[in-house]
PDB file of C-alpha atoms in Angstrom:
ATOM      1  CA  MET A 297     -47.980 282.926 170.300  1.00 34.00           C
ATOM      2  CA  ASP A 298     -44.525 282.965 172.406  1.00 38.00           C
ATOM      3  CA  SER A 299     -41.041 283.713 170.908  1.00 42.00           C
ATOM      4  CA  PHE A 300     -37.693 282.994 170.551  1.00 48.00           C
ATOM      5  CA  HIS A 301     -36.278 286.071 171.278  1.00 47.00           C
ATOM      6  CA  VAL A 302     -32.635 287.042 173.184  1.00 49.00           C
ATOM      7  CA  ARG A 303     -32.685 289.296 175.893  1.00 50.00           C
ATOM      8  CA  SER A 304     -30.655 292.700 175.892  1.00 48.00           C
ATOM      9  CA  ILE A 305     -28.094 292.755 178.018  1.00 49.00           C
ATOM     10  CA  SER A 306     -27.977 297.124 176.988  1.00 48.00           C
ATOM     11  CA  LEU A 307     -24.351 297.383 176.137  1.00 46.00           C
ATOM     12  CA  PRO A 308     -22.783 300.955 176.486  1.00 48.00           C
ATOM     13  CA  THR A 309     -22.187 303.335 173.828  1.00 45.00           C
ATOM     14  CA  ASN A 310     -18.781 302.568 174.496  1.00 47.00           C
ATOM     15  CA  SER A 311     -18.373 298.977 174.195  1.00 64.00           C
ATOM     16  CA  HIS A 312     -14.801 297.347 172.357  1.00 73.00           C
ATOM     17  CA  PRO A 313     -16.195 296.412 169.078  1.00 81.00           C
ATOM     18  CA  LEU A 314     -15.471 292.450 169.461  1.00 84.00           C
ATOM     19  CA  THR A 315     -18.228 293.328 172.314  1.00 85.00           C
ATOM     20  CA  LEU A 316     -20.360 294.345 170.071  1.00 88.00           C
ATOM     21  CA  ALA A 317     -19.595 291.392 167.831  1.00 89.00           C
ATOM     22  CA  VAL A 318     -20.797 289.544 170.339  1.00 89.00           C
ATOM     23  CA  GLU A 319     -23.708 290.921 170.778  1.00 87.00           C
ATOM     24  CA  GLU A 320     -25.147 291.594 166.667  1.00 88.00           C
ATOM     25  CA  GLN A 321     -24.455 288.207 167.158  1.00 87.00           C
ATOM     26  CA  LEU A 322     -26.480 286.969 169.740  1.00 88.00           C
ATOM     27  CA  CYS A 323     -29.818 288.894 167.980  1.00 85.00           C
ATOM     28  CA  GLN A 324     -28.842 287.531 164.885  1.00 78.00           C
ATOM     29  CA  PHE A 325     -30.732 284.014 166.846  1.00 78.00           C
ATOM     30  CA  LYS A 326     -34.425 285.195 164.844  1.00 59.00           C
ATOM     31  CA  SER A 327     -37.637 284.821 165.993  1.00 54.00           C
ATOM     32  CA  ILE A 328     -39.251 281.509 165.564  1.00 52.00           C
ATOM     33  CA  GLU A 329     -43.587 280.828 165.753  1.00 56.00           C
ATOM     34  CA  GLN A 330     -42.805 276.895 165.209  1.00 65.00           C
ATOM     35  CA  VAL A 331     -39.515 274.622 165.755  1.00 79.00           C
ATOM     36  CA  THR A 332     -38.484 272.435 163.215  1.00 87.00           C
ATOM     37  CA  SER A 333     -35.607 271.004 161.656  1.00 91.00           C
ATOM     38  CA  THR A 334     -34.812 274.058 160.104  1.00 90.00           C
ATOM     39  CA  SER A 335     -34.699 276.053 161.865  1.00 90.00           C
ATOM     40  CA  ILE A 336     -33.111 273.837 164.709  1.00 93.00           C
ATOM     41  CA  ILE A 337     -30.092 273.840 161.940  1.00 94.00           C
ATOM     42  CA  GLN A 338     -30.507 277.456 161.417  1.00 92.00           C
ATOM     43  CA  ASN A 339     -29.922 278.099 165.169  1.00 93.00           C
ATOM     44  CA  LEU A 340     -27.048 276.186 165.332  1.00 95.00           C
ATOM     45  CA  SER A 341     -24.653 276.858 162.582  1.00 94.00           C
ATOM     46  CA  SER A 342     -25.049 280.178 163.880  1.00 93.00           C
ATOM     47  CA  LEU A 343     -23.938 279.632 168.121  1.00 95.00           C
ATOM     48  CA  ASN A 344     -20.859 278.801 165.340  1.00 95.00           C
ATOM     49  CA  LYS A 345     -20.311 281.833 164.160  1.00 93.00           C
ATOM     50  CA  LEU A 346     -21.225 282.951 167.785  1.00 94.00           C
ATOM     51  CA  TYR A 347     -18.739 281.083 169.000  1.00 94.00           C
ATOM     52  CA  GLU A 348     -16.628 282.555 166.641  1.00 93.00           C
ATOM     53  CA  CYS A 349     -16.489 286.307 167.840  1.00 92.00           C
ATOM     54  CA  VAL A 350     -16.782 284.986 171.691  1.00 92.00           C
ATOM     55  CA  GLU A 351     -13.414 282.907 170.628  1.00 91.00           C
ATOM     56  CA  ASP A 352     -12.433 286.771 169.640  1.00 90.00           C
ATOM     57  CA  PHE A 353     -13.947 288.204 172.862  1.00 88.00           C
ATOM     58  CA  LEU A 354     -11.523 286.205 175.168  1.00 86.00           C
ATOM     59  CA  SER A 355      -8.628 287.808 174.328  1.00 82.00           C
ATOM     60  CA  THR A 356      -9.491 290.985 175.070  1.00 81.00           C
ATOM     61  CA  GLN A 357     -10.154 289.636 179.051  1.00 78.00           C
ATOM     62  CA  ASP A 358      -8.053 288.959 181.614  1.00 73.00           C
ATOM     63  CA  GLY A 359      -9.465 286.456 183.970  1.00 67.00           C
ATOM     64  CA  GLU A 360     -11.517 288.350 186.235  1.00 67.00           C
ATOM     65  CA  CYS A 361     -15.450 287.344 186.248  1.00 63.00           C
ATOM     66  CA  LEU A 362     -14.851 284.473 184.474  1.00 73.00           C
ATOM     67  CA  ASP A 363     -14.340 281.514 186.835  1.00 71.00           C
ATOM     68  CA  SER A 364     -17.623 280.962 187.132  1.00 70.00           C
ATOM     69  CA  ASN A 365     -18.679 280.450 182.821  1.00 79.00           C
ATOM     70  CA  LEU A 366     -15.818 276.815 182.987  1.00 83.00           C
ATOM     71  CA  ASP A 367     -18.110 275.253 184.733  1.00 82.00           C
ATOM     72  CA  GLY A 368     -20.962 276.557 182.379  1.00 86.00           C
ATOM     73  CA  SER A 369     -18.918 276.179 180.049  1.00 90.00           C
ATOM     74  CA  ILE A 370     -19.215 271.533 181.431  1.00 91.00           C
ATOM     75  CA  MET A 371     -22.801 271.394 181.507  1.00 92.00           C
ATOM     76  CA  LEU A 372     -22.899 272.863 178.144  1.00 94.00           C
ATOM     77  CA  LEU A 373     -20.407 269.428 176.743  1.00 96.00           C
ATOM     78  CA  ASP A 374     -22.760 267.574 179.457  1.00 96.00           C
ATOM     79  CA  VAL A 375     -25.791 268.414 177.473  1.00 96.00           C
ATOM     80  CA  CYS A 376     -23.767 268.164 174.002  1.00 96.00           C
ATOM     81  CA  ASN A 377     -22.845 264.754 174.605  1.00 97.00           C
ATOM     82  CA  ILE A 378     -26.229 263.361 176.187  1.00 97.00           C
ATOM     83  CA  ILE A 379     -27.449 265.744 172.503  1.00 97.00           C
ATOM     84  CA  LYS A 380     -24.572 263.666 170.166  1.00 97.00           C
ATOM     85  CA  ASP A 381     -26.270 259.970 172.133  1.00 97.00           C
ATOM     86  CA  VAL A 382     -29.560 260.441 171.542  1.00 97.00           C
ATOM     87  CA  LEU A 383     -29.050 261.699 167.815  1.00 97.00           C
ATOM     88  CA  SER A 384     -27.169 258.728 166.915  1.00 97.00           C
ATOM     89  CA  GLN A 385     -29.553 256.275 168.698  1.00 96.00           C
ATOM     90  CA  MET A 386     -32.070 257.474 166.945  1.00 95.00           C
ATOM     91  CA  LYS A 387     -30.855 257.690 163.451  1.00 96.00           C
ATOM     92  CA  GLN A 388     -29.156 253.937 164.542  1.00 95.00           C
ATOM     93  CA  SER A 389     -33.362 252.753 165.486  1.00 94.00           C
ATOM     94  CA  VAL A 390     -34.619 253.887 161.869  1.00 94.00           C
ATOM     95  CA  GLN A 391     -31.846 252.423 160.262  1.00 94.00           C
ATOM     96  CA  GLU A 392     -33.059 249.534 161.598  1.00 93.00           C
ATOM     97  CA  LEU A 393     -36.570 250.079 161.131  1.00 92.00           C
ATOM     98  CA  GLN A 394     -36.109 251.294 157.571  1.00 91.00           C
ATOM     99  CA  SER A 395     -34.204 247.211 157.145  1.00 91.00           C
ATOM    100  CA  SER A 396     -36.928 246.044 158.990  1.00 88.00           C
ATOM    101  CA  ILE A 397     -39.325 247.158 156.634  1.00 86.00           C
ATOM    102  CA  ARG A 398     -37.320 246.035 153.100  1.00 85.00           C
ATOM    103  CA  ARG A 399     -36.952 242.040 154.498  1.00 85.00           C
ATOM    104  CA  ARG A 400     -41.103 242.760 155.656  1.00 79.00           C
ATOM    105  CA  SER A 401     -40.269 241.771 158.593  1.00 76.00           C
ATOM    106  CA  ASN A 402     -41.521 244.973 159.922  1.00 68.00           C
ATOM    107  CA  GLU A 403     -40.324 244.225 163.196  1.00 76.00           C
ATOM    108  CA  VAL A 404     -41.639 248.348 164.641  1.00 86.00           C
ATOM    109  CA  SER A 405     -41.373 247.028 168.745  1.00 87.00           C
ATOM    110  CA  GLU A 406     -38.031 247.400 168.661  1.00 89.00           C
ATOM    111  CA  TYR A 407     -37.750 251.224 167.129  1.00 91.00           C
ATOM    112  CA  ILE A 408     -40.585 251.980 169.547  1.00 91.00           C
ATOM    113  CA  ILE A 409     -38.754 250.483 172.598  1.00 92.00           C
ATOM    114  CA  SER A 410     -35.842 252.222 171.911  1.00 93.00           C
ATOM    115  CA  ARG A 411     -37.937 255.858 170.927  1.00 93.00           C
ATOM    116  CA  LYS A 412     -39.435 255.326 174.683  1.00 93.00           C
ATOM    117  CA  LYS A 413     -36.029 254.615 176.151  1.00 94.00           C
ATOM    118  CA  ILE A 414     -34.882 257.735 174.132  1.00 95.00           C
ATOM    119  CA  THR A 415     -37.761 260.069 175.497  1.00 94.00           C
ATOM    120  CA  LYS A 416     -37.194 259.046 178.504  1.00 95.00           C
ATOM    121  CA  VAL A 417     -32.659 260.431 178.419  1.00 96.00           C
ATOM    122  CA  ILE A 418     -34.736 263.242 176.884  1.00 95.00           C
ATOM    123  CA  ARG A 419     -37.093 263.884 179.605  1.00 94.00           C
ATOM    124  CA  LYS A 420     -34.486 263.444 182.465  1.00 94.00           C
ATOM    125  CA  CYS A 421     -31.473 265.988 180.249  1.00 94.00           C
ATOM    126  CA  LEU A 422     -34.749 268.939 180.711  1.00 92.00           C
ATOM    127  CA  ALA A 423     -35.678 268.328 184.145  1.00 91.00           C
ATOM    128  CA  ASP A 424     -31.763 267.953 185.203  1.00 88.00           C
ATOM    129  CA  LEU A 425     -31.328 271.270 182.658  1.00 83.00           C
ATOM    130  CA  LYS A 426     -34.405 273.119 184.680  1.00 82.00           C
ATOM    131  CA  ASN A 427     -33.504 272.280 188.692  1.00 79.00           C
ATOM    132  CA  ASN A 428     -29.600 274.022 187.490  1.00 71.00           C
ATOM    133  CA  LYS A 429     -31.134 276.877 185.863  1.00 67.00           C
ATOM    134  CA  LYS A 430     -29.038 280.284 186.123  1.00 53.00           C
ATOM    135  CA  ASN A 431     -30.328 283.271 188.521  1.00 49.00           C
ATOM    136  CA  GLU A 432     -32.320 285.352 185.978  1.00 50.00           C
ATOM    137  CA  THR A 433     -30.090 288.836 187.114  1.00 48.00           C
ATOM    138  CA  GLU A 434     -27.067 287.215 186.743  1.00 59.00           C
ATOM    139  CA  VAL A 435     -26.061 288.665 182.979  1.00 64.00           C
ATOM    140  CA  SER A 436     -22.842 289.617 181.163  1.00 81.00           C
ATOM    141  CA  LEU A 437     -22.468 289.077 177.869  1.00 86.00           C
ATOM    142  CA  LEU A 438     -21.443 284.987 179.087  1.00 88.00           C
ATOM    143  CA  THR A 439     -23.847 284.028 180.714  1.00 87.00           C
ATOM    144  CA  GLU A 440     -25.874 285.957 177.274  1.00 89.00           C
ATOM    145  CA  VAL A 441     -23.992 283.527 175.260  1.00 92.00           C
ATOM    146  CA  GLU A 442     -24.323 280.834 178.249  1.00 91.00           C
ATOM    147  CA  ALA A 443     -28.088 281.332 177.703  1.00 89.00           C
ATOM    148  CA  THR A 444     -28.927 281.347 174.120  1.00 91.00           C
ATOM    149  CA  THR A 445     -26.581 277.777 173.971  1.00 93.00           C
ATOM    150  CA  LEU A 446     -28.952 276.146 176.405  1.00 92.00           C
ATOM    151  CA  ALA A 447     -32.311 277.812 174.916  1.00 91.00           C
ATOM    152  CA  VAL A 448     -31.226 276.224 171.744  1.00 93.00           C
ATOM    153  CA  PHE A 449     -30.491 272.425 172.996  1.00 94.00           C
ATOM    154  CA  GLU A 450     -33.209 272.581 174.687  1.00 92.00           C
ATOM    155  CA  SER A 451     -35.106 273.393 170.762  1.00 91.00           C
ATOM    156  CA  LEU A 452     -33.323 270.603 169.422  1.00 94.00           C
ATOM    157  CA  LEU A 453     -33.728 267.947 172.366  1.00 94.00           C
ATOM    158  CA  SER A 454     -38.317 269.390 172.541  1.00 91.00           C
ATOM    159  CA  PHE A 455     -38.157 268.447 168.713  1.00 92.00           C
ATOM    160  CA  VAL A 456     -37.050 265.010 168.083  1.00 93.00           C
ATOM    161  CA  SER A 457     -38.135 264.214 172.397  1.00 89.00           C
ATOM    162  CA  ALA A 458     -41.660 262.001 171.199  1.00 71.00           C
ATOM    163  CA  PRO A 459     -44.725 263.914 172.347  1.00 67.00           C
ATOM    164  CA  LYS A 460     -45.468 266.104 175.884  1.00 58.00           C
ATOM    165  CA  GLN A 461     -47.264 269.286 176.888  1.00 42.00           C
ATOM    166  CA  ASN A 462     -44.063 269.945 179.078  1.00 39.00           C
ATOM    167  CA  LYS A 463     -43.625 273.824 178.985  1.00 40.00           C
ATOM    168  CA  SER A 464     -39.374 275.050 179.429  1.00 43.00           C
ATOM    169  CA  LEU A 465     -38.288 277.226 182.553  1.00 35.00           C
ATOM    170  CA  ILE A 466     -35.050 277.098 181.279  1.00 35.00           C
ATOM    171  CA  SER A 467     -35.668 279.010 178.536  1.00 42.00           C
ATOM    172  CA  LYS A 468     -36.350 282.439 180.677  1.00 41.00           C
ATOM    173  CA  LEU A 469     -33.024 282.834 181.323  1.00 37.00           C
ATOM    174  CA  ILE A 470     -33.027 284.946 177.751  1.00 38.00           C
ATOM    175  CA  LEU A 471     -36.219 285.447 177.203  1.00 41.00           C
ATOM    176  CA  ASN A 472     -39.038 288.193 177.706  1.00 40.00           C
ATOM    177  CA  LYS A 473     -40.703 285.315 177.475  1.00 36.00           C
ATOM    178  CA  LYS A 474     -40.831 281.666 176.880  1.00 38.00           C
ATOM    179  CA  VAL A 475     -39.671 280.396 173.705  1.00 41.00           C
ATOM    180  CA  SER A 476     -42.979 277.650 172.173  1.00 40.00           C
ATOM    181  CA  HIS A 477     -41.480 274.408 171.092  1.00 44.00           C
ATOM    182  CA  LYS A 478     -44.676 273.254 169.835  1.00 45.00           C
ATOM    183  CA  CYS A 479     -43.802 271.770 166.598  1.00 46.00           C
ATOM    184  CA  ASP A 480     -45.424 272.174 163.584  1.00 45.00           C
ATOM    185  CA  LYS A 481     -47.288 267.977 162.844  1.00 43.00           C
ATOM    186  CA  GLU A 482     -46.849 269.096 158.931  1.00 46.00           C
ATOM    187  CA  THR A 483     -43.118 268.964 158.651  1.00 51.00           C
ATOM    188  CA  SER A 484     -42.296 267.530 161.665  1.00 76.00           C
ATOM    189  CA  GLU A 485     -40.103 264.609 160.750  1.00 86.00           C
ATOM    190  CA  VAL A 486     -39.690 263.249 163.790  1.00 89.00           C
ATOM    191  CA  MET A 487     -44.206 263.469 164.248  1.00 86.00           C
ATOM    192  CA  GLU A 488     -44.930 261.737 160.640  1.00 87.00           C
ATOM    193  CA  VAL A 489     -42.513 258.106 161.632  1.00 89.00           C
ATOM    194  CA  ASP A 490     -44.271 258.160 164.958  1.00 87.00           C
ATOM    195  CA  THR A 491     -47.186 258.871 163.015  1.00 85.00           C
ATOM    196  CA  ALA A 492     -46.021 255.432 160.585  1.00 86.00           C
ATOM    197  CA  VAL A 493     -44.944 253.378 162.990  1.00 86.00           C
ATOM    198  CA  LYS A 494     -48.336 253.356 165.093  1.00 83.00           C
ATOM    199  CA  SER A 495     -50.028 252.794 162.369  1.00 82.00           C
ATOM    200  CA  LEU A 496     -47.653 250.077 161.498  1.00 82.00           C
ATOM    201  CA  VAL A 497     -47.966 249.186 163.888  1.00 79.00           C
ATOM    202  CA  LYS A 498     -52.301 248.544 163.958  1.00 77.00           C
ATOM    203  CA  GLY A 499     -51.557 246.651 159.956  1.00 74.00           C
ATOM    204  CA  ILE A 500     -52.339 249.686 158.223  1.00 72.00           C
ATOM    205  CA  GLU A 501     -50.253 249.149 155.596  1.00 72.00           C
ATOM    206  CA  VAL A 502     -48.510 252.977 155.011  1.00 70.00           C
ATOM    207  CA  ASN A 503     -48.084 254.658 151.522  1.00 73.00           C
ATOM    208  CA  ASN A 504     -44.364 255.780 151.380  1.00 80.00           C
ATOM    209  CA  VAL A 505     -43.054 254.911 155.112  1.00 85.00           C
ATOM    210  CA  GLN A 506     -39.239 254.625 153.818  1.00 87.00           C
ATOM    211  CA  LYS A 507     -39.763 257.900 151.988  1.00 88.00           C
ATOM    212  CA  THR A 508     -40.267 259.229 155.165  1.00 90.00           C
ATOM    213  CA  LEU A 509     -37.556 256.953 157.343  1.00 92.00           C
ATOM    214  CA  LYS A 510     -35.599 258.846 154.976  1.00 93.00           C
ATOM    215  CA  ALA A 511     -36.035 262.153 155.394  1.00 92.00           C
ATOM    216  CA  LEU A 512     -35.433 261.955 158.611  1.00 94.00           C
ATOM    217  CA  GLU A 513     -32.049 259.879 158.733  1.00 95.00           C
ATOM    218  CA  MET A 514     -31.243 262.678 156.383  1.00 95.00           C
ATOM    219  CA  THR A 515     -31.946 265.584 159.296  1.00 95.00           C
ATOM    220  CA  LEU A 516     -30.759 263.409 162.253  1.00 96.00           C
ATOM    221  CA  GLN A 517     -27.705 263.271 160.646  1.00 97.00           C
ATOM    222  CA  ASP A 518     -27.626 266.997 159.805  1.00 97.00           C
ATOM    223  CA  LEU A 519     -28.575 268.021 163.384  1.00 97.00           C
ATOM    224  CA  GLU A 520     -26.098 265.286 164.171  1.00 97.00           C
ATOM    225  CA  ASP A 521     -23.500 267.295 161.741  1.00 97.00           C
ATOM    226  CA  GLY A 522     -24.411 270.494 163.620  1.00 97.00           C
ATOM    227  CA  VAL A 523     -24.193 269.825 167.467  1.00 98.00           C
ATOM    228  CA  GLU A 524     -20.689 268.447 166.599  1.00 98.00           C
ATOM    229  CA  SER A 525     -19.718 271.819 165.371  1.00 97.00           C
ATOM    230  CA  VAL A 526     -21.487 273.902 168.508  1.00 97.00           C
ATOM    231  CA  PHE A 527     -19.547 270.623 170.427  1.00 97.00           C
ATOM    232  CA  ARG A 528     -15.804 271.597 169.185  1.00 97.00           C
ATOM    233  CA  CYS A 529     -16.432 275.131 169.641  1.00 96.00           C
ATOM    234  CA  ILE A 530     -17.096 274.842 173.055  1.00 96.00           C
ATOM    235  CA  ILE A 531     -14.045 273.374 173.897  1.00 96.00           C
ATOM    236  CA  LYS A 532     -11.993 275.471 171.934  1.00 94.00           C
ATOM    237  CA  ASN A 533     -14.559 277.653 174.054  1.00 92.00           C
ATOM    238  CA  ARG A 534     -13.142 276.480 177.240  1.00 92.00           C
ATOM    239  CA  VAL A 535     -10.238 275.831 176.506  1.00 93.00           C
ATOM    240  CA  SER A 536      -9.019 279.705 176.072  1.00 90.00           C
ATOM    241  CA  LEU A 537     -11.285 280.344 179.274  1.00 88.00           C
ATOM    242  CA  LEU A 538      -8.323 278.512 181.098  1.00 89.00           C
ATOM    243  CA  ASN A 539      -5.528 279.467 179.166  1.00 87.00           C
ATOM    244  CA  ILE A 540      -6.832 282.718 180.260  1.00 85.00           C
ATOM    245  CA  LEU A 541      -7.037 282.075 184.176  1.00 83.00           C
ATOM    246  CA  ASN A 542      -4.322 280.569 184.021  1.00 83.00           C
ATOM    247  CA  GLN A 543      -2.091 283.476 183.305  1.00 75.00           C
TER     248      GLN A 543
END
């Protein structure tokens, strides 16, 4: 099975320690064969540590060759905002479905409509990222950071989207092989809720459905918190880039 593998950029042996620190953090994104909420949350946490090292690394740089990274940071912030909106809408839909079930009205149609709208947004975002991917031959430390961030974001979007056979091209930016977005159905909170909702539509009583919905709500909250933290890191990183370029 394909794995999540960060490409080495073959830094010279006399690289600055802060440069090596960023490279070391890039290597912390370990191979994963199943995309789960736990692995995504761990990777979001790793992104925070990565951007802390990038912040230190930028203090050693001048303005040369950094202009292109400004556009990259804008793209990352845009994707972050889309992800935050998606997670917020999903969480709201889950909460409304929970309330509906407690009232015994089981108004699952609203959840299904919302789910379809959200999935459409996700697939458009993934398609836009694919169409705007960078040339693979353009390799530098900061482009590796950007590519790693995109791969983590893509895995998150794929995790929360409705199931669809869709091979990623974004991950080619940093992978020797394609990232596998195949989720373990036994552990995917999103899949469990989708299955439960389909059963409710058919009039089939679902045991522990509230527990399943609560588990998804908690997962979405954890993902929201992780993305928000990365969002703040990217903003801080962009401010540093602007300060360097304006010197």
